[in-house]
Amino acid sequence: MTPTLLFLGTSDSKGVPRLGCECALCQSVRPSARDFRTRASLLLQATEGTILIDTPPEVRLRLAAEHRPAPDALFMTHPHDDHILGFSDVVRSARTMQRPLPIFAPAEVFTGLRDRFGYLWESPTWSQEAELTVLEGAIEVAGWRLEAIRVHHGRNGWAYGYLMERSGWRAGYFSDALHVSDEVLGRWQGLDLLILGANFWKEEAPLETRSVYDVQEAITVAQGASVRQLILTHLSHKIEYATISPLLPSWASLAWDGRLIQISPIERTNPDEADGTNSTSSPDALYP
């Protein structure tokens, strides 16, 4: 099986369409459209198994719609509602899998999860449903090397993203970040793919009220880190695919629910290749 990344959900915290919103996009978008978005999550797939990153409210429905079974492992980024409200659904899938679900997260993420889902921790079957691993560095799971990186999340405090590596191919998934540190930018340097959250084309709200980048800021950050490809996720109802896509540079694109990225092994013969400039290829050319 060719390793892939599957975008299960790609919206901001409110989803698209937003409940009660009367904007043109929310009034007209249909479930089959690329602008119809559920809350953000990502599925890593390979012969060795599947890894789910985050459990938004719609994750059960999205896994079913994509004809994907329960994941073999779960990684969590932060305990905000739009990333965790499907947690119980996924964990309790272990009952049908007849094995505990391996769950990976930094300690403070587990603290937040336990605060919200104490009934799971207190269940007499909890040890049969979940196997918890507190992340303190890089770890290898199902053929992937993953490392949790703590980032600034604007007014919302903090979140984690994940650096992912497989067969020389390097990526980052950071759905919720704003004004990350120079240290984090250094870790992004030369990534083959950076997946970054961006709510709006140009965010007009005061900086102190914001929690993620806008599209223009995300492009600037990715350029500064010399990433080869940028895919934007965590998109709001102000990001219309047909309008925004033509405005992006050739090496950047928008995610959509169900978008599948195929990964090929990369052999780097030049030590400087990982720190090269942005690719001029389209994402689908890099990952056919």
Coordinates of C-alpha atoms in Angstrom, one line a residue:
M1 CA 0.0 0.0 0.0
T2 CA 1.3 3.4 -0.9
P3 CA 1.5 5.6 2.2
T4 CA -1.1 8.4 2.1
L5 CA -2.4 11.3 4.1
L6 CA -6.2 11.7 4.0
F7 CA -7.8 14.9 5.1
L8 CA -10.9 13.8 7.0
G9 CA -11.9 17.3 8.1
T10 CA -10.6 20.8 7.1
S11 CA -12.7 23.5 8.7
D12 CA -12.2 25.9 11.6
S13 CA -14.0 25.4 14.9
K14 CA -17.4 26.3 13.6
G15 CA -17.6 24.1 10.4
V16 CA -18.8 25.1 7.0
P17 CA -21.6 25.9 6.5
R18 CA -21.9 27.7 9.9
L19 CA -25.1 27.1 11.7
G20 CA -27.4 30.1 11.3
C21 CA -25.0 32.0 9.0
E22 CA -26.6 33.8 6.1
C23 CA -23.5 34.5 4.0
A24 CA -23.6 33.4 0.4
L25 CA -21.3 30.4 0.9
C26 CA -23.1 29.0 3.9
Q27 CA -26.4 29.4 2.2
S28 CA -25.4 27.7 -1.1
V29 CA -22.7 25.1 -0.2
R30 CA -23.7 21.4 -0.7
P31 CA -22.2 18.3 1.0
S32 CA -20.4 17.3 -2.3
A33 CA -18.6 20.6 -2.6
R34 CA -15.0 21.3 -1.6
D35 CA -16.3 24.2 0.5
F36 CA -18.4 21.9 2.7
R37 CA -16.1 21.2 5.6
T38 CA -16.1 19.3 8.8
R39 CA -13.8 20.0 11.8
A40 CA -10.1 19.3 11.2
S41 CA -8.5 15.9 11.4
L42 CA -6.0 13.9 9.4
L43 CA -5.5 10.2 8.7
L44 CA -2.1 8.7 8.0
Q45 CA -2.3 5.4 6.1
A46 CA 0.3 2.7 5.3
T47 CA 0.7 -1.0 5.1
E48 CA 1.6 -1.1 8.8
G49 CA -1.6 0.6 9.9
T50 CA -3.5 3.8 10.2
I51 CA -2.9 6.8 12.5
L52 CA -5.6 9.3 13.3
I53 CA -4.7 12.9 14.4
D54 CA -7.5 14.4 16.5
T55 CA -11.1 13.4 17.0
P56 CA -13.5 16.2 16.0
P57 CA -17.2 15.9 16.4
E58 CA -17.8 14.5 12.9
V59 CA -14.9 12.0 12.9
R60 CA -17.2 8.9 13.1
L61 CA -19.2 10.1 10.2
R62 CA -16.1 11.0 8.2
L63 CA -14.4 7.7 8.7
A64 CA -17.6 5.9 7.6
A65 CA -18.0 8.1 4.6
E66 CA -14.4 7.4 3.5
H67 CA -15.0 3.6 4.2
R68 CA -12.1 3.6 6.7
P69 CA -12.1 1.3 9.7
A70 CA -11.3 2.4 13.2
P71 CA -7.7 3.7 13.4
D72 CA -4.8 1.6 14.7
A73 CA -3.4 4.5 16.7
L74 CA -4.6 8.0 17.8
F75 CA -2.5 11.2 18.3
M76 CA -4.1 14.3 19.8
T77 CA -3.0 18.0 19.4
H78 CA -4.9 19.9 22.1
P79 CA -8.1 19.6 24.2
H80 CA -10.4 22.1 22.4
D81 CA -13.9 21.0 21.5
D82 CA -13.5 21.0 17.7
H83 CA -10.6 18.6 18.1
I84 CA -11.9 16.2 20.8
L85 CA -15.7 15.8 20.8
G86 CA -15.4 12.6 18.9
F87 CA -12.9 11.1 21.3
S88 CA -15.3 8.8 23.0
D89 CA -16.6 7.4 19.6
V90 CA -13.0 6.6 18.5
V91 CA -11.9 5.1 21.8
R92 CA -14.9 2.9 22.2
S93 CA -14.2 1.5 18.7
A94 CA -11.7 -0.6 20.6
R95 CA -14.5 -2.8 21.8
T96 CA -15.2 -4.0 18.3
M97 CA -11.4 -4.2 17.5
Q98 CA -11.0 -6.3 20.6
R99 CA -7.8 -4.6 21.6
P100 CA -6.9 -1.4 23.4
L101 CA -6.4 1.7 21.2
P102 CA -2.9 3.2 21.5
I103 CA -3.3 6.9 22.2
F104 CA -0.4 9.3 22.1
A105 CA -0.2 12.9 23.4
P106 CA 1.8 15.2 25.5
A107 CA 1.0 15.1 29.2
E108 CA -0.9 18.4 29.3
V109 CA -3.1 17.2 26.5
F110 CA -4.0 14.1 28.4
T111 CA -4.8 16.3 31.4
G112 CA -7.3 18.2 29.3
L113 CA -8.8 15.1 27.9
R114 CA -9.3 13.6 31.3
D115 CA -10.9 16.7 32.6
R116 CA -13.5 16.4 29.7
F117 CA -13.9 12.7 29.6
G118 CA -13.4 11.6 33.2
Y119 CA -16.1 9.0 32.8
L120 CA -13.9 7.1 30.3
W121 CA -10.9 7.1 32.7
E122 CA -13.2 5.9 35.5
S123 CA -14.8 3.1 33.5
P124 CA -14.0 -0.4 34.6
T125 CA -13.2 -1.3 30.9
W126 CA -10.9 1.7 30.3
S127 CA -7.7 -0.4 30.4
Q128 CA -9.2 -2.6 27.8
E129 CA -10.1 0.3 25.6
A130 CA -7.1 2.6 25.7
E131 CA -3.3 2.3 26.0
L132 CA -1.9 5.7 26.8
T133 CA 1.6 6.9 25.9
V134 CA 2.8 10.3 27.1
L135 CA 5.0 11.9 24.4
E136 CA 8.3 13.3 25.5
G137 CA 10.2 13.1 22.2
A138 CA 10.0 11.4 18.8
I139 CA 8.3 8.0 18.5
E140 CA 7.9 5.5 15.7
V141 CA 4.4 4.1 15.1
A142 CA 3.1 2.2 12.1
G143 CA 6.2 3.1 10.0
W144 CA 6.0 6.8 10.8
R145 CA 8.3 8.8 13.0
L146 CA 6.2 11.5 14.8
E147 CA 7.2 14.2 17.2
A148 CA 4.9 16.6 19.1
I149 CA 5.9 20.3 18.9
R150 CA 4.3 22.8 21.2
V151 CA 3.2 26.0 19.5
H152 CA 1.6 29.3 20.3
H153 CA -2.2 29.3 19.6
G154 CA -2.9 33.0 19.9
R155 CA -5.6 34.0 22.4
N156 CA -6.3 30.3 22.8
G157 CA -3.0 29.6 24.5
W158 CA -1.2 26.6 23.2
A159 CA -1.6 23.6 21.0
Y160 CA 0.7 20.9 19.6
G161 CA 1.4 20.0 16.0
Y162 CA 3.3 17.0 14.7
L163 CA 6.4 16.6 12.6
M164 CA 6.1 13.4 10.6
E165 CA 8.7 11.5 8.7
R166 CA 8.7 8.4 6.6
S167 CA 11.3 7.0 4.1
G168 CA 13.0 10.4 4.0
W169 CA 9.8 12.4 3.4
R170 CA 9.2 15.1 6.0
A171 CA 6.0 16.9 6.8
G172 CA 4.4 19.0 9.5
Y173 CA 0.8 19.1 10.6
F174 CA 0.0 22.3 12.6
S175 CA -3.7 23.1 12.3
D176 CA -3.8 25.6 15.2
A177 CA -0.8 27.9 15.4
L178 CA -0.1 31.6 15.3
H179 CA 3.3 33.5 15.5
V180 CA 5.3 30.4 16.2
S181 CA 8.8 30.8 17.7
D182 CA 12.0 30.9 15.8
E183 CA 12.8 27.5 17.2
V184 CA 9.7 26.0 15.7
L185 CA 10.3 27.8 12.4
G186 CA 13.7 26.1 12.4
R187 CA 12.1 22.7 12.8
W188 CA 9.9 23.5 9.7
Q189 CA 12.9 24.4 7.6
G190 CA 12.9 22.5 4.3
L191 CA 9.9 20.4 5.0
D192 CA 8.5 18.5 2.0
L193 CA 5.0 19.4 3.1
L194 CA 3.7 21.9 5.7
I195 CA 0.0 21.6 6.6
L196 CA -0.9 24.8 8.4
G197 CA -4.2 26.3 9.7
A198 CA -5.5 29.5 8.2
N199 CA -9.0 30.9 8.8
F200 CA -9.2 33.8 6.4
W201 CA -7.6 35.3 3.4
K202 CA -6.8 38.5 5.3
E203 CA -7.7 38.5 9.0
E204 CA -9.0 41.9 10.1
A205 CA -9.6 41.2 13.7
P206 CA -7.2 42.6 16.3
L207 CA -4.1 40.5 16.9
E208 CA -5.0 39.8 20.5
T209 CA -8.3 38.2 19.5
R210 CA -6.8 35.8 17.0
S211 CA -5.7 32.2 17.3
V212 CA -4.4 31.1 13.8
Y213 CA -2.7 32.6 10.8
D214 CA -4.5 34.0 7.8
V215 CA -3.7 32.7 4.3
Q216 CA -1.3 35.5 3.4
E217 CA 0.6 35.1 6.7
A218 CA 0.8 31.4 6.3
I219 CA 2.3 31.8 2.8
T220 CA 4.9 34.2 4.2
V221 CA 5.8 31.8 7.0
A222 CA 6.1 28.9 4.6
Q223 CA 8.3 30.9 2.3
G224 CA 10.6 31.8 5.2
A225 CA 10.9 28.1 6.1
S226 CA 11.6 27.1 2.5
V227 CA 9.0 24.4 2.6
R228 CA 8.5 22.6 -0.7
Q229 CA 4.7 22.4 -0.5
L230 CA 2.1 24.2 1.7
I231 CA -1.5 22.9 2.2
L232 CA -3.9 25.1 4.2
T233 CA -6.5 23.6 6.5
H234 CA -8.7 24.8 9.4
L235 CA -10.5 26.9 6.8
S236 CA -13.5 29.2 7.6
H237 CA -16.6 30.1 5.6
K238 CA -14.6 33.1 4.3
I239 CA -12.4 30.8 2.2
E240 CA -14.1 29.9 -1.0
Y241 CA -12.2 27.3 -2.9
A242 CA -12.9 28.7 -6.4
T243 CA -12.0 32.2 -5.4
I244 CA -8.9 31.7 -3.2
S245 CA -7.2 28.8 -5.1
P246 CA -6.2 31.0 -8.1
L247 CA -4.6 33.5 -5.7
L248 CA -2.1 31.0 -4.2
P249 CA 1.4 30.4 -5.4
S250 CA 2.0 27.2 -7.4
W251 CA 3.5 25.4 -4.4
A252 CA 0.5 26.2 -2.1
S253 CA -3.1 24.8 -2.1
L254 CA -6.2 24.4 0.0
A255 CA -7.2 21.2 1.7
W256 CA -10.7 19.8 1.4
D257 CA -12.5 17.0 3.1
G258 CA -11.5 13.7 1.4
R259 CA -8.3 15.1 -0.2
L260 CA -5.8 12.2 -0.5
I261 CA -2.1 12.8 -0.7
Q262 CA 0.2 10.0 -1.9
I263 CA 3.7 9.9 -0.6
S264 CA 6.8 8.6 -2.3
P265 CA 10.1 7.9 -0.6
I266 CA 12.7 10.6 -1.0
E267 CA 16.5 10.0 -1.3
R268 CA 18.5 13.2 -0.6
T269 CA 21.9 13.0 -2.2
N270 CA 22.6 16.7 -1.6
P271 CA 22.7 17.7 2.1
D272 CA 21.3 21.1 1.3
E273 CA 18.3 19.7 -0.6
A274 CA 16.1 19.7 2.5
D275 CA 16.7 23.4 2.9
G276 CA 15.9 24.3 -0.7
T277 CA 13.4 26.8 -2.1
N278 CA 9.7 26.3 -2.6
S279 CA 8.9 23.8 -5.4
T280 CA 7.2 25.1 -8.5
S281 CA 5.4 21.8 -9.0
S282 CA 1.7 21.4 -8.0
P283 CA 1.0 19.3 -4.9
D284 CA -0.6 16.6 -7.1
A285 CA 2.6 16.5 -9.2
L286 CA 4.7 16.0 -6.1
Y287 CA 2.3 13.5 -4.7
P288 CA 0.5 11.9 -7.6

